[in-house]
Amino acid sequence: MAFNTYIDHTLLKANATVDDIKKLCAEAKEHHFYAVCVNSYYVALAESELMHTDVNIAAVIGFPLGATITKVKVYEAQQCIDEGANEIDMVLNIGLLKSGYYKIVEEEIKAIKKAIGKHVLKVIFENCYLTDEEKKIACQLSLNAGADFIKTSTGFGTGGATIEDIQLMKNEVKNAIQIKASGGIRDAETAKQYIDLGVSRIGTSSGITIVTSK
């Protein structure tokens, strides 16, 4: 299996340096990963490092808590696209979802999708904080808002992707929207399990381990 075409090669740690981002991009080029995933500040740097390659750039916004003001999320998303991002991974407002403010959550997703147009929008749920019912609601809100992907986790919560969550999300959306599994995926066996369940993308900082293991 060609794992590299599924992988968003990810570095989102607070202590990531400029040299670390350059190394991430070099690794993505070497292994032909689908994309790198970086914090918004580093989009311009990644764009300069990945110029004239087929590696995409995914930028996280409202990261990692999702509680940023909607206008700020929209502006951040627009800036990332302007600086070279192909995809936006937004954290939905977890607290508002859990409060039952579903219309506000949906409208925020819709506003960000409108702002980035044809570019890919992934909505991060942070499933470790949600009940199964809330996960299903988040799936429907994302569908209604026109998102392109739903995504399990930031990797900064109390838990990452699980088989059970991917099955729940897939059962809820069928093939109407793509799914990205992220958080705690560190080996090829686990990556294959998720891909076999129907995910289109794997978010991981262990991409090299995954593609080079036998």
Tab-separated table of C-alpha atoms in Angstrom:
chain	number	residue	atom	x	y	z
A	1	MET	CA	0.000	0.000	0.000
A	2	ALA	CA	1.289	3.460	-0.944
A	3	PHE	CA	0.842	5.121	2.438
A	4	ASN	CA	2.622	8.306	1.378
A	5	THR	CA	-0.349	9.523	-0.680
A	6	TYR	CA	-2.543	9.460	2.454
A	7	ILE	CA	-0.199	11.281	4.796
A	8	ASP	CA	-0.360	14.852	6.036
A	9	HIS	CA	3.175	15.096	7.466
A	10	THR	CA	2.540	17.086	10.613
A	11	LEU	CA	4.452	19.366	12.969
A	12	LEU	CA	2.355	21.557	15.255
A	13	LYS	CA	4.345	21.660	18.495
A	14	ALA	CA	4.828	25.030	20.172
A	15	ASN	CA	8.604	24.572	20.237
A	16	ALA	CA	8.966	23.746	16.531
A	17	THR	CA	11.731	25.916	15.082
A	18	VAL	CA	12.201	27.327	11.593
A	19	ASP	CA	14.779	24.612	10.942
A	20	ASP	CA	12.280	21.988	12.118
A	21	ILE	CA	9.704	23.225	9.588
A	22	LYS	CA	12.315	23.201	6.821
A	23	LYS	CA	13.196	19.617	7.779
A	24	LEU	CA	9.510	18.648	7.722
A	25	CYS	CA	9.211	20.023	4.198
A	26	ALA	CA	12.370	18.269	3.036
A	27	GLU	CA	11.038	14.967	4.388
A	28	ALA	CA	7.706	15.524	2.658
A	29	LYS	CA	9.484	16.098	-0.649
A	30	GLU	CA	11.700	13.052	-0.200
A	31	HIS	CA	8.825	10.701	0.618
A	32	HIS	CA	6.229	12.352	-1.652
A	33	PHE	CA	3.710	12.843	1.150
A	34	TYR	CA	0.361	14.292	0.187
A	35	ALA	CA	0.839	17.380	2.346
A	36	VAL	CA	2.588	18.995	5.259
A	37	CYS	CA	0.425	20.278	8.111
A	38	VAL	CA	1.737	23.322	9.961
A	39	ASN	CA	0.607	26.171	12.178
A	40	SER	CA	-0.557	29.241	10.288
A	41	TYR	CA	2.565	31.298	10.953
A	42	TYR	CA	4.687	28.795	9.018
A	43	VAL	CA	2.576	28.595	5.847
A	44	ALA	CA	4.704	31.127	3.962
A	45	LEU	CA	7.887	29.304	4.955
A	46	ALA	CA	6.443	25.955	3.867
A	47	GLU	CA	5.320	27.477	0.589
A	48	SER	CA	8.831	28.700	-0.148
A	49	GLU	CA	10.329	25.311	0.766
A	50	LEU	CA	7.812	23.327	-1.297
A	51	MET	CA	7.676	25.538	-4.391
A	52	HIS	CA	7.567	23.550	-7.654
A	53	THR	CA	6.718	20.291	-5.853
A	54	ASP	CA	3.471	18.319	-5.669
A	55	VAL	CA	3.360	18.469	-1.844
A	56	ASN	CA	0.334	20.379	-0.570
A	57	ILE	CA	0.193	22.654	2.479
A	58	ALA	CA	-2.466	22.252	5.159
A	59	ALA	CA	-2.720	24.963	7.812
A	60	VAL	CA	-4.454	24.614	11.166
A	61	ILE	CA	-6.624	27.486	12.395
A	62	GLY	CA	-8.301	28.138	15.718
A	63	PHE	CA	-5.800	25.599	16.960
A	64	PRO	CA	-5.861	23.661	19.224
A	65	LEU	CA	-8.853	24.751	21.341
A	66	GLY	CA	-11.363	25.933	18.735
A	67	ALA	CA	-12.517	28.793	20.954
A	68	THR	CA	-11.196	31.671	18.829
A	69	ILE	CA	-13.652	34.342	17.654
A	70	THR	CA	-15.204	33.359	14.312
A	71	LYS	CA	-14.012	36.515	12.530
A	72	VAL	CA	-10.472	35.731	13.645
A	73	LYS	CA	-10.746	32.158	12.349
A	74	VAL	CA	-12.032	33.444	9.017
A	75	TYR	CA	-9.210	35.977	8.740
A	76	GLU	CA	-6.607	33.366	9.698
A	77	ALA	CA	-7.960	30.992	7.065
A	78	GLN	CA	-7.903	33.690	4.376
A	79	GLN	CA	-4.346	34.684	5.273
A	80	CYS	CA	-3.187	31.081	5.083
A	81	ILE	CA	-4.686	30.667	1.610
A	82	ASP	CA	-3.127	33.961	0.499
A	83	GLU	CA	0.276	32.763	1.705
A	84	GLY	CA	0.095	29.441	-0.135
A	85	ALA	CA	-1.994	26.954	1.850
A	86	ASN	CA	-4.073	24.516	-0.186
A	87	GLU	CA	-6.100	23.193	2.742
A	88	ILE	CA	-7.423	24.475	6.063
A	89	ASP	CA	-7.841	22.279	9.152
A	90	MET	CA	-10.122	24.198	11.528
A	91	VAL	CA	-11.006	23.249	15.096
A	92	LEU	CA	-14.736	23.605	15.620
A	93	ASN	CA	-15.930	25.423	18.730
A	94	ILE	CA	-16.072	22.430	21.059
A	95	GLY	CA	-17.635	24.309	23.971
A	96	LEU	CA	-20.453	25.704	21.823
A	97	LEU	CA	-21.153	22.264	20.364
A	98	LYS	CA	-21.394	20.794	23.852
A	99	SER	CA	-23.635	23.706	24.869
A	100	GLY	CA	-26.100	22.836	22.122
A	101	TYR	CA	-25.425	25.976	20.066
A	102	TYR	CA	-25.483	23.974	16.868
A	103	LYS	CA	-26.524	26.760	14.505
A	104	ILE	CA	-23.573	28.936	15.581
A	105	VAL	CA	-21.157	26.035	15.110
A	106	GLU	CA	-22.546	25.298	11.653
A	107	GLU	CA	-22.486	28.957	10.621
A	108	GLU	CA	-18.844	29.249	11.655
A	109	ILE	CA	-17.851	26.269	9.521
A	110	LYS	CA	-19.879	27.706	6.644
A	111	ALA	CA	-18.198	31.119	6.983
A	112	ILE	CA	-14.718	29.603	6.831
A	113	LYS	CA	-15.612	27.435	3.841
A	114	LYS	CA	-17.021	30.483	2.052
A	115	ALA	CA	-13.837	32.426	2.797
A	116	ILE	CA	-11.541	29.780	1.301
A	117	GLY	CA	-13.738	28.866	-1.663
A	118	LYS	CA	-12.501	25.933	-3.719
A	119	HIS	CA	-9.791	25.073	-1.202
A	120	VAL	CA	-10.226	22.050	1.049
A	121	LEU	CA	-11.730	22.531	4.520
A	122	LYS	CA	-11.275	19.907	7.215
A	123	VAL	CA	-13.253	20.211	10.462
A	124	ILE	CA	-11.509	18.895	13.570
A	125	PHE	CA	-13.924	17.505	16.175
A	126	GLU	CA	-11.596	16.599	19.093
A	127	ASN	CA	-13.591	13.423	19.684
A	128	CYS	CA	-12.032	12.711	23.082
A	129	TYR	CA	-14.217	15.488	24.532
A	130	LEU	CA	-17.463	14.509	22.777
A	131	THR	CA	-20.193	11.977	23.397
A	132	ASP	CA	-21.146	9.664	20.544
A	133	GLU	CA	-24.283	11.735	19.981
A	134	GLU	CA	-22.219	14.943	19.819
A	135	LYS	CA	-19.886	13.322	17.288
A	136	LYS	CA	-22.880	12.460	15.098
A	137	ILE	CA	-24.187	16.016	15.387
A	138	ALA	CA	-20.752	17.386	14.459
A	139	CYS	CA	-20.794	15.156	11.370
A	140	GLN	CA	-24.145	16.554	10.270
A	141	LEU	CA	-23.192	20.169	10.970
A	142	SER	CA	-20.029	19.748	8.890
A	143	LEU	CA	-21.999	18.201	6.054
A	144	ASN	CA	-24.597	20.966	6.164
A	145	ALA	CA	-21.892	23.645	6.139
A	146	GLY	CA	-20.185	22.276	3.021
A	147	ALA	CA	-16.929	21.064	4.598
A	148	ASP	CA	-14.774	18.678	2.585
A	149	PHE	CA	-13.439	16.554	5.448
A	150	ILE	CA	-14.206	15.680	9.042
A	151	LYS	CA	-11.240	14.944	11.276
A	152	THR	CA	-10.948	13.080	14.561
A	153	SER	CA	-8.502	15.039	16.673
A	154	THR	CA	-5.917	17.778	17.062
A	155	GLY	CA	-3.389	15.464	18.684
A	156	PHE	CA	-3.328	17.865	21.644
A	157	GLY	CA	-6.390	16.588	23.520
A	158	THR	CA	-6.636	13.691	25.951
A	159	GLY	CA	-6.940	11.144	23.142
A	160	GLY	CA	-6.480	10.704	19.407
A	161	ALA	CA	-8.080	8.671	16.649
A	162	THR	CA	-9.814	5.398	17.503
A	163	ILE	CA	-11.247	2.624	15.360
A	164	GLU	CA	-14.613	3.107	17.064
A	165	ASP	CA	-14.726	6.815	16.223
A	166	ILE	CA	-13.838	6.232	12.580
A	167	GLN	CA	-16.573	3.595	12.332
A	168	LEU	CA	-19.083	5.964	13.940
A	169	MET	CA	-18.128	8.853	11.655
A	170	LYS	CA	-18.189	6.665	8.536
A	171	ASN	CA	-21.594	5.226	9.452
A	172	GLU	CA	-22.935	8.740	9.950
A	173	VAL	CA	-21.659	10.362	6.734
A	174	LYS	CA	-21.295	7.321	4.457
A	175	ASN	CA	-19.435	8.678	1.386
A	176	ALA	CA	-20.856	12.203	1.547
A	177	ILE	CA	-17.689	13.683	3.063
A	178	GLN	CA	-14.100	12.508	3.467
A	179	ILE	CA	-12.536	11.546	6.794
A	180	LYS	CA	-9.090	12.308	8.205
A	181	ALA	CA	-7.775	10.227	11.098
A	182	SER	CA	-5.224	11.967	13.305
A	183	GLY	CA	-3.741	11.667	16.755
A	184	GLY	CA	-1.633	8.728	17.909
A	185	ILE	CA	-1.107	7.053	14.515
A	186	ARG	CA	2.501	5.909	14.663
A	187	ASP	CA	2.839	2.694	12.623
A	188	ALA	CA	1.853	1.197	9.286
A	189	GLU	CA	-0.458	-1.409	10.794
A	190	THR	CA	-2.599	1.244	12.482
A	191	ALA	CA	-2.585	3.448	9.387
A	192	LYS	CA	-3.767	0.515	7.259
A	193	GLN	CA	-6.624	-0.202	9.668
A	194	TYR	CA	-7.914	3.342	9.252
A	195	ILE	CA	-7.483	3.332	5.486
A	196	ASP	CA	-9.336	0.013	5.257
A	197	LEU	CA	-12.191	1.643	7.194
A	198	GLY	CA	-12.424	4.350	4.539
A	199	VAL	CA	-10.337	7.326	5.675
A	200	SER	CA	-8.863	9.448	2.896
A	201	ARG	CA	-6.079	11.055	4.914
A	202	ILE	CA	-3.817	10.266	7.878
A	203	GLY	CA	-2.475	13.096	10.026
A	204	THR	CA	0.732	12.031	11.735
A	205	SER	CA	4.195	13.107	12.781
A	206	SER	CA	5.325	9.492	12.249
A	207	GLY	CA	4.949	9.465	8.469
A	208	ILE	CA	8.512	8.356	7.790
A	209	THR	CA	8.180	5.410	10.165
A	210	ILE	CA	4.917	4.434	8.492
A	211	VAL	CA	6.233	4.530	4.909
A	212	THR	CA	9.611	2.911	5.628
A	213	SER	CA	8.471	0.008	7.814
A	214	LYS	CA	8.424	-3.425	6.235
